[in-house]
Amino acid sequence: KKVILDLEDVCFMDSAGIGLIIGRYKVTKAYGGELEIQNASSNLKRIFNMSGIEKIIKINEDEIMKVNQ
């Protein structure tokens, strides 16, 4: 029920990326889940602040533990 978007390797985001995140947020919310953003760079956090995403989606400051398979 929890979707985590790991943005560690993302260095650029435009309106299409913001639209994708908002779309996934709406779908996840419709199924009773929650969406969380992980490992966002300072530039991405600034974009999320300007777009208002940080008001509706949790942006986790802690690093996620990765499991290599």
mmCIF file with all atom_site columns, N, CA and C in Angstrom:
data_model
loop_
_atom_site.group_PDB
_atom_site.id
_atom_site.type_symbol
_atom_site.label_atom_id
_atom_site.label_alt_id
_atom_site.label_comp_id
_atom_site.label_asym_id
_atom_site.label_entity_id
_atom_site.label_seq_id
_atom_site.pdbx_PDB_ins_code
_atom_site.Cartn_x
_atom_site.Cartn_y
_atom_site.Cartn_z
_atom_site.occupancy
_atom_site.B_iso_or_equiv
_atom_site.pdbx_formal_charge
_atom_site.auth_seq_id
_atom_site.auth_comp_id
_atom_site.auth_asym_id
_atom_site.auth_atom_id
_atom_site.pdbx_PDB_model_num
ATOM 1   N N  . LYS A 1 1  ? 0.806  -1.211 0.000   1.00 0.00 ? 1  LYS A N  1
ATOM 2   C CA . LYS A 1 1  ? 0.000  0.000  0.000   1.00 0.00 ? 1  LYS A CA 1
ATOM 3   C C  . LYS A 1 1  ? 0.841  1.264  0.000   1.00 0.00 ? 1  LYS A C  1
ATOM 4   N N  . LYS A 1 2  ? 2.159  1.109  -0.054  1.00 0.00 ? 2  LYS A N  1
ATOM 5   C CA . LYS A 1 2  ? 3.041  2.271  -0.059  1.00 0.00 ? 2  LYS A CA 1
ATOM 6   C C  . LYS A 1 2  ? 3.928  2.208  -1.292  1.00 0.00 ? 2  LYS A C  1
ATOM 7   N N  . VAL A 1 3  ? 3.931  3.300  -2.043  1.00 0.00 ? 3  VAL A N  1
ATOM 8   C CA . VAL A 1 3  ? 4.783  3.404  -3.224  1.00 0.00 ? 3  VAL A CA 1
ATOM 9   C C  . VAL A 1 3  ? 5.885  4.411  -2.900  1.00 0.00 ? 3  VAL A C  1
ATOM 10  N N  . ILE A 1 4  ? 7.130  3.980  -3.097  1.00 0.00 ? 4  ILE A N  1
ATOM 11  C CA . ILE A 1 4  ? 8.269  4.863  -2.847  1.00 0.00 ? 4  ILE A CA 1
ATOM 12  C C  . ILE A 1 4  ? 8.962  5.142  -4.175  1.00 0.00 ? 4  ILE A C  1
ATOM 13  N N  . LEU A 1 5  ? 9.040  6.416  -4.526  1.00 0.00 ? 5  LEU A N  1
ATOM 14  C CA . LEU A 1 5  ? 9.766  6.824  -5.728  1.00 0.00 ? 5  LEU A CA 1
ATOM 15  C C  . LEU A 1 5  ? 11.187 7.191  -5.315  1.00 0.00 ? 5  LEU A C  1
ATOM 16  N N  . ASP A 1 6  ? 12.161 6.397  -5.735  1.00 0.00 ? 6  ASP A N  1
ATOM 17  C CA . ASP A 1 6  ? 13.560 6.661  -5.428  1.00 0.00 ? 6  ASP A CA 1
ATOM 18  C C  . ASP A 1 6  ? 14.139 7.502  -6.564  1.00 0.00 ? 6  ASP A C  1
ATOM 19  N N  . LEU A 1 7  ? 14.431 8.753  -6.272  1.00 0.00 ? 7  LEU A N  1
ATOM 20  C CA . LEU A 1 7  ? 14.899 9.695  -7.295  1.00 0.00 ? 7  LEU A CA 1
ATOM 21  C C  . LEU A 1 7  ? 16.397 9.949  -7.224  1.00 0.00 ? 7  LEU A C  1
ATOM 22  N N  . GLU A 1 8  ? 17.133 9.001  -6.677  1.00 0.00 ? 8  GLU A N  1
ATOM 23  C CA . GLU A 1 8  ? 18.578 9.175  -6.483  1.00 0.00 ? 8  GLU A CA 1
ATOM 24  C C  . GLU A 1 8  ? 19.308 9.510  -7.780  1.00 0.00 ? 8  GLU A C  1
ATOM 25  N N  . ASP A 1 9  ? 18.966 8.875  -8.884  1.00 0.00 ? 9  ASP A N  1
ATOM 26  C CA . ASP A 1 9  ? 19.672 9.085  -10.145 1.00 0.00 ? 9  ASP A CA 1
ATOM 27  C C  . ASP A 1 9  ? 19.012 10.125 -11.043 1.00 0.00 ? 9  ASP A C  1
ATOM 28  N N  . VAL A 1 10 ? 18.021 10.836 -10.530 1.00 0.00 ? 10 VAL A N  1
ATOM 29  C CA . VAL A 1 10 ? 17.322 11.858 -11.320 1.00 0.00 ? 10 VAL A CA 1
ATOM 30  C C  . VAL A 1 10 ? 18.005 13.199 -11.099 1.00 0.00 ? 10 VAL A C  1
ATOM 31  N N  . CYS A 1 11 ? 18.471 13.807 -12.194 1.00 0.00 ? 11 CYS A N  1
ATOM 32  C CA . CYS A 1 11 ? 19.139 15.102 -12.072 1.00 0.00 ? 11 CYS A CA 1
ATOM 33  C C  . CYS A 1 11 ? 18.356 16.230 -12.740 1.00 0.00 ? 11 CYS A C  1
ATOM 34  N N  . PHE A 1 12 ? 17.289 15.886 -13.466 1.00 0.00 ? 12 PHE A N  1
ATOM 35  C CA . PHE A 1 12 ? 16.484 16.897 -14.154 1.00 0.00 ? 12 PHE A CA 1
ATOM 36  C C  . PHE A 1 12 ? 15.029 16.476 -14.128 1.00 0.00 ? 12 PHE A C  1
ATOM 37  N N  . MET A 1 13 ? 14.139 17.441 -13.903 1.00 0.00 ? 13 MET A N  1
ATOM 38  C CA . MET A 1 13 ? 12.713 17.156 -13.970 1.00 0.00 ? 13 MET A CA 1
ATOM 39  C C  . MET A 1 13 ? 12.001 18.373 -14.541 1.00 0.00 ? 13 MET A C  1
ATOM 40  N N  . ASP A 1 14 ? 11.098 18.108 -15.492 1.00 0.00 ? 14 ASP A N  1
ATOM 41  C CA . ASP A 1 14 ? 10.297 19.182 -16.060 1.00 0.00 ? 14 ASP A CA 1
ATOM 42  C C  . ASP A 1 14 ? 8.831  18.918 -15.727 1.00 0.00 ? 14 ASP A C  1
ATOM 43  N N  . SER A 1 15 ? 7.938  19.623 -16.397 1.00 0.00 ? 15 SER A N  1
ATOM 44  C CA . SER A 1 15 ? 6.514  19.494 -16.095 1.00 0.00 ? 15 SER A CA 1
ATOM 45  C C  . SER A 1 15 ? 5.979  18.088 -16.367 1.00 0.00 ? 15 SER A C  1
ATOM 46  N N  . ALA A 1 16 ? 6.584  17.367 -17.301 1.00 0.00 ? 16 ALA A N  1
ATOM 47  C CA . ALA A 1 16 ? 6.147  15.991 -17.573 1.00 0.00 ? 16 ALA A CA 1
ATOM 48  C C  . ALA A 1 16 ? 6.445  15.094 -16.369 1.00 0.00 ? 16 ALA A C  1
ATOM 49  N N  . GLY A 1 17 ? 7.590  15.278 -15.739 1.00 0.00 ? 17 GLY A N  1
ATOM 50  C CA . GLY A 1 17 ? 7.935  14.506 -14.547 1.00 0.00 ? 17 GLY A CA 1
ATOM 51  C C  . GLY A 1 17 ? 7.022  14.836 -13.378 1.00 0.00 ? 17 GLY A C  1
ATOM 52  N N  . ILE A 1 18 ? 6.717  16.108 -13.213 1.00 0.00 ? 18 ILE A N  1
ATOM 53  C CA . ILE A 1 18 ? 5.802  16.518 -12.150 1.00 0.00 ? 18 ILE A CA 1
ATOM 54  C C  . ILE A 1 18 ? 4.411  15.929 -12.404 1.00 0.00 ? 18 ILE A C  1
ATOM 55  N N  . GLY A 1 19 ? 3.982  15.955 -13.655 1.00 0.00 ? 19 GLY A N  1
ATOM 56  C CA . GLY A 1 19 ? 2.687  15.370 -14.014 1.00 0.00 ? 19 GLY A CA 1
ATOM 57  C C  . GLY A 1 19 ? 2.648  13.872 -13.742 1.00 0.00 ? 19 GLY A C  1
ATOM 58  N N  . LEU A 1 20 ? 3.739  13.183 -14.024 1.00 0.00 ? 20 LEU A N  1
ATOM 59  C CA . LEU A 1 20 ? 3.807  11.757 -13.757 1.00 0.00 ? 20 LEU A CA 1
ATOM 60  C C  . LEU A 1 20 ? 3.687  11.486 -12.259 1.00 0.00 ? 20 LEU A C  1
ATOM 61  N N  . ILE A 1 21 ? 4.386  12.244 -11.449 1.00 0.00 ? 21 ILE A N  1
ATOM 62  C CA . ILE A 1 21 ? 4.323  12.057 -9.998  1.00 0.00 ? 21 ILE A CA 1
ATOM 63  C C  . ILE A 1 21 ? 2.913  12.330 -9.477  1.00 0.00 ? 21 ILE A C  1
ATOM 64  N N  . ILE A 1 22 ? 2.295  13.399 -9.927  1.00 0.00 ? 22 ILE A N  1
ATOM 65  C CA . ILE A 1 22 ? 0.924  13.718 -9.500  1.00 0.00 ? 22 ILE A CA 1
ATOM 66  C C  . ILE A 1 22 ? -0.035 12.614 -9.932  1.00 0.00 ? 22 ILE A C  1
ATOM 67  N N  . GLY A 1 23 ? 0.133  12.094 -11.147 1.00 0.00 ? 23 GLY A N  1
ATOM 68  C CA . GLY A 1 23 ? -0.720 11.009 -11.635 1.00 0.00 ? 23 GLY A CA 1
ATOM 69  C C  . GLY A 1 23 ? -0.582 9.759  -10.796 1.00 0.00 ? 23 GLY A C  1
ATOM 70  N N  . ARG A 1 24 ? 0.661  9.387  -10.444 1.00 0.00 ? 24 ARG A N  1
ATOM 71  C CA . ARG A 1 24 ? 0.884  8.205  -9.588  1.00 0.00 ? 24 ARG A CA 1
ATOM 72  C C  . ARG A 1 24 ? 0.322  8.436  -8.195  1.00 0.00 ? 24 ARG A C  1
ATOM 73  N N  . TYR A 1 25 ? 0.410  9.676  -7.710  1.00 0.00 ? 25 TYR A N  1
ATOM 74  C CA . TYR A 1 25 ? -0.155 10.018 -6.404  1.00 0.00 ? 25 TYR A CA 1
ATOM 75  C C  . TYR A 1 25 ? -1.668 9.788  -6.409  1.00 0.00 ? 25 TYR A C  1
ATOM 76  N N  . LYS A 1 26 ? -2.338 10.249 -7.451  1.00 0.00 ? 26 LYS A N  1
ATOM 77  C CA . LYS A 1 26 ? -3.797 10.103 -7.534  1.00 0.00 ? 26 LYS A CA 1
ATOM 78  C C  . LYS A 1 26 ? -4.216 8.639  -7.606  1.00 0.00 ? 26 LYS A C  1
ATOM 79  N N  . VAL A 1 27 ? -3.506 7.843  -8.403  1.00 0.00 ? 27 VAL A N  1
ATOM 80  C CA . VAL A 1 27 ? -3.835 6.421  -8.522  1.00 0.00 ? 27 VAL A CA 1
ATOM 81  C C  . VAL A 1 27 ? -3.586 5.702  -7.196  1.00 0.00 ? 27 VAL A C  1
ATOM 82  N N  . THR A 1 28 ? -2.446 5.976  -6.587  1.00 0.00 ? 28 THR A N  1
ATOM 83  C CA . THR A 1 28 ? -2.115 5.341  -5.310  1.00 0.00 ? 28 THR A CA 1
ATOM 84  C C  . THR A 1 28 ? -3.143 5.704  -4.245  1.00 0.00 ? 28 THR A C  1
ATOM 85  N N  . LYS A 1 29 ? -3.521 6.968  -4.184  1.00 0.00 ? 29 LYS A N  1
ATOM 86  C CA . LYS A 1 29 ? -4.510 7.449  -3.218  1.00 0.00 ? 29 LYS A CA 1
ATOM 87  C C  . LYS A 1 29 ? -5.870 6.790  -3.463  1.00 0.00 ? 29 LYS A C  1
ATOM 88  N N  . ALA A 1 30 ? -6.245 6.613  -4.731  1.00 0.00 ? 30 ALA A N  1
ATOM 89  C CA . ALA A 1 30 ? -7.530 5.999  -5.072  1.00 0.00 ? 30 ALA A CA 1
ATOM 90  C C  . ALA A 1 30 ? -7.621 4.560  -4.567  1.00 0.00 ? 30 ALA A C  1
ATOM 91  N N  . TYR A 1 31 ? -6.490 3.883  -4.468  1.00 0.00 ? 31 TYR A N  1
ATOM 92  C CA . TYR A 1 31 ? -6.458 2.507  -3.967  1.00 0.00 ? 31 TYR A CA 1
ATOM 93  C C  . TYR A 1 31 ? -6.171 2.441  -2.466  1.00 0.00 ? 31 TYR A C  1
ATOM 94  N N  . GLY A 1 32 ? -6.178 3.596  -1.806  1.00 0.00 ? 32 GLY A N  1
ATOM 95  C CA . GLY A 1 32 ? -5.983 3.635  -0.364  1.00 0.00 ? 32 GLY A CA 1
ATOM 96  C C  . GLY A 1 32 ? -4.539 3.573  0.074   1.00 0.00 ? 32 GLY A C  1
ATOM 97  N N  . GLY A 1 33 ? -3.631 3.801  -0.848  1.00 0.00 ? 33 GLY A N  1
ATOM 98  C CA . GLY A 1 33 ? -2.213 3.751  -0.510  1.00 0.00 ? 33 GLY A CA 1
ATOM 99  C C  . GLY A 1 33 ? -1.632 5.133  -0.300  1.00 0.00 ? 33 GLY A C  1
ATOM 100 N N  . GLU A 1 34 ? -0.326 5.160  -0.140  1.00 0.00 ? 34 GLU A N  1
ATOM 101 C CA . GLU A 1 34 ? 0.372  6.431  0.002   1.00 0.00 ? 34 GLU A CA 1
ATOM 102 C C  . GLU A 1 34 ? 1.627  6.435  -0.865  1.00 0.00 ? 34 GLU A C  1
ATOM 103 N N  . LEU A 1 35 ? 2.012  7.617  -1.283  1.00 0.00 ? 35 LEU A N  1
ATOM 104 C CA . LEU A 1 35 ? 3.183  7.790  -2.134  1.00 0.00 ? 35 LEU A CA 1
ATOM 105 C C  . LEU A 1 35 ? 4.226  8.576  -1.353  1.00 0.00 ? 35 LEU A C  1
ATOM 106 N N  . GLU A 1 36 ? 5.471  8.175  -1.491  1.00 0.00 ? 36 GLU A N  1
ATOM 107 C CA . GLU A 1 36 ? 6.572  8.842  -0.801  1.00 0.00 ? 36 GLU A CA 1
ATOM 108 C C  . GLU A 1 36 ? 7.725  9.022  -1.780  1.00 0.00 ? 36 GLU A C  1
ATOM 109 N N  . ILE A 1 37 ? 8.397  10.149 -1.673  1.00 0.00 ? 37 ILE A N  1
ATOM 110 C CA . ILE A 1 37 ? 9.563  10.431 -2.509  1.00 0.00 ? 37 ILE A CA 1
ATOM 111 C C  . ILE A 1 37 ? 10.807 10.262 -1.656  1.00 0.00 ? 37 ILE A C  1
ATOM 112 N N  . GLN A 1 38 ? 11.800 9.585  -2.217  1.00 0.00 ? 38 GLN A N  1
ATOM 113 C CA . GLN A 1 38 ? 13.029 9.261  -1.493  1.00 0.00 ? 38 GLN A CA 1
ATOM 114 C C  . GLN A 1 38 ? 14.232 9.738  -2.304  1.00 0.00 ? 38 GLN A C  1
ATOM 115 N N  . ASN A 1 39 ? 15.283 10.159 -1.631  1.00 0.00 ? 39 ASN A N  1
ATOM 116 C CA . ASN A 1 39 ? 16.571 10.504 -2.254  1.00 0.00 ? 39 ASN A CA 1
ATOM 117 C C  . ASN A 1 39 ? 16.473 11.605 -3.312  1.00 0.00 ? 39 ASN A C  1
ATOM 118 N N  . ALA A 1 40 ? 15.696 12.629 -3.050  1.00 0.00 ? 40 ALA A N  1
ATOM 119 C CA . ALA A 1 40 ? 15.593 13.752 -3.986  1.00 0.00 ? 40 ALA A CA 1
ATOM 120 C C  . ALA A 1 40 ? 16.748 14.723 -3.749  1.00 0.00 ? 40 ALA A C  1
ATOM 121 N N  . SER A 1 41 ? 17.347 15.199 -4.826  1.00 0.00 ? 41 SER A N  1
ATOM 122 C CA . SER A 1 41 ? 18.434 16.173 -4.709  1.00 0.00 ? 41 SER A CA 1
ATOM 123 C C  . SER A 1 41 ? 17.873 17.523 -4.259  1.00 0.00 ? 41 SER A C  1
ATOM 124 N N  . SER A 1 42 ? 18.750 18.429 -3.891  1.00 0.00 ? 42 SER A N  1
ATOM 125 C CA . SER A 1 42 ? 18.301 19.757 -3.456  1.00 0.00 ? 42 SER A CA 1
ATOM 126 C C  . SER A 1 42 ? 17.591 20.497 -4.588  1.00 0.00 ? 42 SER A C  1
ATOM 127 N N  . ASN A 1 43 ? 18.032 20.289 -5.833  1.00 0.00 ? 43 ASN A N  1
ATOM 128 C CA . ASN A 1 43 ? 17.354 20.925 -6.972  1.00 0.00 ? 43 ASN A CA 1
ATOM 129 C C  . ASN A 1 43 ? 15.939 20.390 -7.136  1.00 0.00 ? 43 ASN A C  1
ATOM 130 N N  . LEU A 1 44 ? 15.772 19.085 -6.989  1.00 0.00 ? 44 LEU A N  1
ATOM 131 C CA . LEU A 1 44 ? 14.433 18.501 -7.107  1.00 0.00 ? 44 LEU A CA 1
ATOM 132 C C  . LEU A 1 44 ? 13.540 18.957 -5.958  1.00 0.00 ? 44 LEU A C  1
ATOM 133 N N  . LYS A 1 45 ? 14.101 19.054 -4.770  1.00 0.00 ? 45 LYS A N  1
ATOM 134 C CA . LYS A 1 45 ? 13.311 19.524 -3.624  1.00 0.00 ? 45 LYS A CA 1
ATOM 135 C C  . LYS A 1 45 ? 12.824 20.946 -3.855  1.00 0.00 ? 45 LYS A C  1
ATOM 136 N N  . ARG A 1 46 ? 13.664 21.770 -4.472  1.00 0.00 ? 46 ARG A N  1
ATOM 137 C CA . ARG A 1 46 ? 13.260 23.143 -4.787  1.00 0.00 ? 46 ARG A CA 1
ATOM 138 C C  . ARG A 1 46 ? 12.104 23.145 -5.790  1.00 0.00 ? 46 ARG A C  1
ATOM 139 N N  . ILE A 1 47 ? 12.176 22.273 -6.790  1.00 0.00 ? 47 ILE A N  1
ATOM 140 C CA . ILE A 1 47 ? 11.095 22.157 -7.778  1.00 0.00 ? 47 ILE A CA 1
ATOM 141 C C  . ILE A 1 47 ? 9.809  21.685 -7.099  1.00 0.00 ? 47 ILE A C  1
ATOM 142 N N  . PHE A 1 48 ? 9.932  20.697 -6.191  1.00 0.00 ? 48 PHE A N  1
ATOM 143 C CA . PHE A 1 48 ? 8.755  20.198 -5.476  1.00 0.00 ? 48 PHE A CA 1
ATOM 144 C C  . PHE A 1 48 ? 8.150  21.282 -4.598  1.00 0.00 ? 48 PHE A C  1
ATOM 145 N N  . ASN A 1 49 ? 8.985  22.111 -4.028  1.00 0.00 ? 49 ASN A N  1
ATOM 146 C CA . ASN A 1 49 ? 8.505  23.221 -3.213  1.00 0.00 ? 49 ASN A CA 1
ATOM 147 C C  . ASN A 1 49 ? 7.734  24.222 -4.075  1.00 0.00 ? 49 ASN A C  1
ATOM 148 N N  . MET A 1 50 ? 8.305  24.601 -5.217  1.00 0.00 ? 50 MET A N  1
ATOM 149 C CA . MET A 1 50 ? 7.655  25.575 -6.101  1.00 0.00 ? 50 MET A CA 1
ATOM 150 C C  . MET A 1 50 ? 6.356  25.038 -6.686  1.00 0.00 ? 50 MET A C  1
ATOM 151 N N  . SER A 1 51 ? 6.310  23.743 -6.962  1.00 0.00 ? 51 SER A N  1
ATOM 152 C CA . SER A 1 51 ? 5.119  23.152 -7.579  1.00 0.00 ? 51 SER A CA 1
ATOM 153 C C  . SER A 1 51 ? 4.045  22.776 -6.564  1.00 0.00 ? 51 SER A C  1
ATOM 154 N N  . GLY A 1 52 ? 4.397  22.751 -5.281  1.00 0.00 ? 52 GLY A N  1
ATOM 155 C CA . GLY A 1 52 ? 3.425  22.397 -4.250  1.00 0.00 ? 52 GLY A CA 1
ATOM 156 C C  . GLY A 1 52 ? 3.348  20.903 -3.963  1.00 0.00 ? 52 GLY A C  1
ATOM 157 N N  . ILE A 1 53 ? 4.167  20.109 -4.631  1.00 0.00 ? 53 ILE A N  1
ATOM 158 C CA . ILE A 1 53 ? 4.144  18.659 -4.416  1.00 0.00 ? 53 ILE A CA 1
ATOM 159 C C  . ILE A 1 53 ? 4.464  18.321 -2.969  1.00 0.00 ? 53 ILE A C  1
ATOM 160 N N  . GLU A 1 54 ? 5.375  19.060 -2.360  1.00 0.00 ? 54 GLU A N  1
ATOM 161 C CA . GLU A 1 54 ? 5.783  18.742 -0.990  1.00 0.00 ? 54 GLU A CA 1
ATOM 162 C C  . GLU A 1 54 ? 4.632  18.904 0.006   1.00 0.00 ? 54 GLU A C  1
ATOM 163 N N  . LYS A 1 55 ? 3.580  19.604 -0.371  1.00 0.00 ? 55 LYS A N  1
ATOM 164 C CA . LYS A 1 55 ? 2.427  19.773 0.516   1.00 0.00 ? 55 LYS A CA 1
ATOM 165 C C  . LYS A 1 55 ? 1.518  18.550 0.527   1.00 0.00 ? 55 LYS A C  1
ATOM 166 N N  . ILE A 1 56 ? 1.570  17.729 -0.538  1.00 0.00 ? 56 ILE A N  1
ATOM 167 C CA . ILE A 1 56 ? 0.676  16.570 -0.617  1.00 0.00 ? 56 ILE A CA 1
ATOM 168 C C  . ILE A 1 56 ? 1.402  15.235 -0.570  1.00 0.00 ? 56 ILE A C  1
ATOM 169 N N  . ILE A 1 57 ? 2.696  15.227 -0.883  1.00 0.00 ? 57 ILE A N  1
ATOM 170 C CA . ILE A 1 57 ? 3.469  13.981 -0.916  1.00 0.00 ? 57 ILE A CA 1
ATOM 171 C C  . ILE A 1 57 ? 4.631  14.107 0.062   1.00 0.00 ? 57 ILE A C  1
ATOM 172 N N  . LYS A 1 58 ? 4.821  13.069 0.877   1.00 0.00 ? 58 LYS A N  1
ATOM 173 C CA . LYS A 1 58 ? 5.920  13.065 1.834   1.00 0.00 ? 58 LYS A CA 1
ATOM 174 C C  . LYS A 1 58 ? 7.247  12.922 1.089   1.00 0.00 ? 58 LYS A C  1
ATOM 175 N N  . ILE A 1 59 ? 8.177  13.806 1.403   1.00 0.00 ? 59 ILE A N  1
ATOM 176 C CA . ILE A 1 59 ? 9.526  13.730 0.849   1.00 0.00 ? 59 ILE A CA 1
ATOM 177 C C  . ILE A 1 59 ? 10.430 13.308 1.997   1.00 0.00 ? 59 ILE A C  1
ATOM 178 N N  . ASN A 1 60 ? 10.866 12.067 1.943   1.00 0.00 ? 60 ASN A N  1
ATOM 179 C CA . ASN A 1 60 ? 11.651 11.482 3.016   1.00 0.00 ? 60 ASN A CA 1
ATOM 180 C C  . ASN A 1 60 ? 13.105 11.903 2.895   1.00 0.00 ? 60 ASN A C  1
ATOM 181 N N  . GLU A 1 61 ? 13.659 12.391 3.987   1.00 0.00 ? 61 GLU A N  1
ATOM 182 C CA . GLU A 1 61 ? 15.052 12.844 4.006   1.00 0.00 ? 61 GLU A CA 1
ATOM 183 C C  . GLU A 1 61 ? 16.024 11.693 4.257   1.00 0.00 ? 61 GLU A C  1
ATOM 184 N N  . ASP A 1 62 ? 15.540 10.601 4.820   1.00 0.00 ? 62 ASP A N  1
ATOM 185 C CA . ASP A 1 62 ? 16.406 9.464  5.127   1.00 0.00 ? 62 ASP A CA 1
ATOM 186 C C  . ASP A 1 62 ? 16.687 8.668  3.863   1.00 0.00 ? 62 ASP A C  1
ATOM 187 N N  . GLU A 1 63 ? 17.881 8.081  3.816   1.00 0.00 ? 63 GLU A N  1
ATOM 188 C CA . GLU A 1 63 ? 18.221 7.240  2.680   1.00 0.00 ? 63 GLU A CA 1
ATOM 189 C C  . GLU A 1 63 ? 17.519 5.900  2.804   1.00 0.00 ? 63 GLU A C  1
ATOM 190 N N  . ILE A 1 64 ? 17.078 5.382  1.689   1.00 0.00 ? 64 ILE A N  1
ATOM 191 C CA . ILE A 1 64 ? 16.392 4.103  1.666   1.00 0.00 ? 64 ILE A CA 1
ATOM 192 C C  . ILE A 1 64 ? 17.437 2.980  1.605   1.00 0.00 ? 64 ILE A C  1
ATOM 193 N N  . MET A 1 65 ? 17.167 1.900  2.284   1.00 0.00 ? 65 MET A N  1
ATOM 194 C CA . MET A 1 65 ? 18.064 0.763  2.219   1.00 0.00 ? 65 MET A CA 1
ATOM 195 C C  . MET A 1 65 ? 17.794 0.010  0.906   1.00 0.00 ? 65 MET A C  1
ATOM 196 N N  . LYS A 1 66 ? 18.820 -0.171 0.102   1.00 0.00 ? 66 LYS A N  1
ATOM 197 C CA . LYS A 1 66 ? 18.649 -0.801 -1.193  1.00 0.00 ? 66 LYS A CA 1
ATOM 198 C C  . LYS A 1 66 ? 19.056 -2.265 -1.131  1.00 0.00 ? 66 LYS A C  1
ATOM 199 N N  . VAL A 1 67 ? 18.302 -3.074 -1.812  1.00 0.00 ? 67 VAL A N  1
ATOM 200 C CA . VAL A 1 67 ? 18.598 -4.495 -1.871  1.00 0.00 ? 67 VAL A CA 1
ATOM 201 C C  . VAL A 1 67 ? 18.915 -4.839 -3.321  1.00 0.00 ? 67 VAL A C  1
ATOM 202 N N  . ASN A 1 68 ? 20.130 -5.299 -3.566  1.00 0.00 ? 68 ASN A N  1
ATOM 203 C CA . ASN A 1 68 ? 20.523 -5.705 -4.914  1.00 0.00 ? 68 ASN A CA 1
ATOM 204 C C  . ASN A 1 68 ? 20.141 -7.164 -5.123  1.00 0.00 ? 68 ASN A C  1
ATOM 205 N N  . GLN A 1 69 ? 19.470 -7.425 -6.215  1.00 0.00 ? 69 GLN A N  1
ATOM 206 C CA . GLN A 1 69 ? 19.035 -8.796 -6.495  1.00 0.00 ? 69 GLN A CA 1
ATOM 207 C C  . GLN A 1 69 ? 19.767 -9.347 -7.689  1.00 0.00 ? 69 GLN A C  1
#
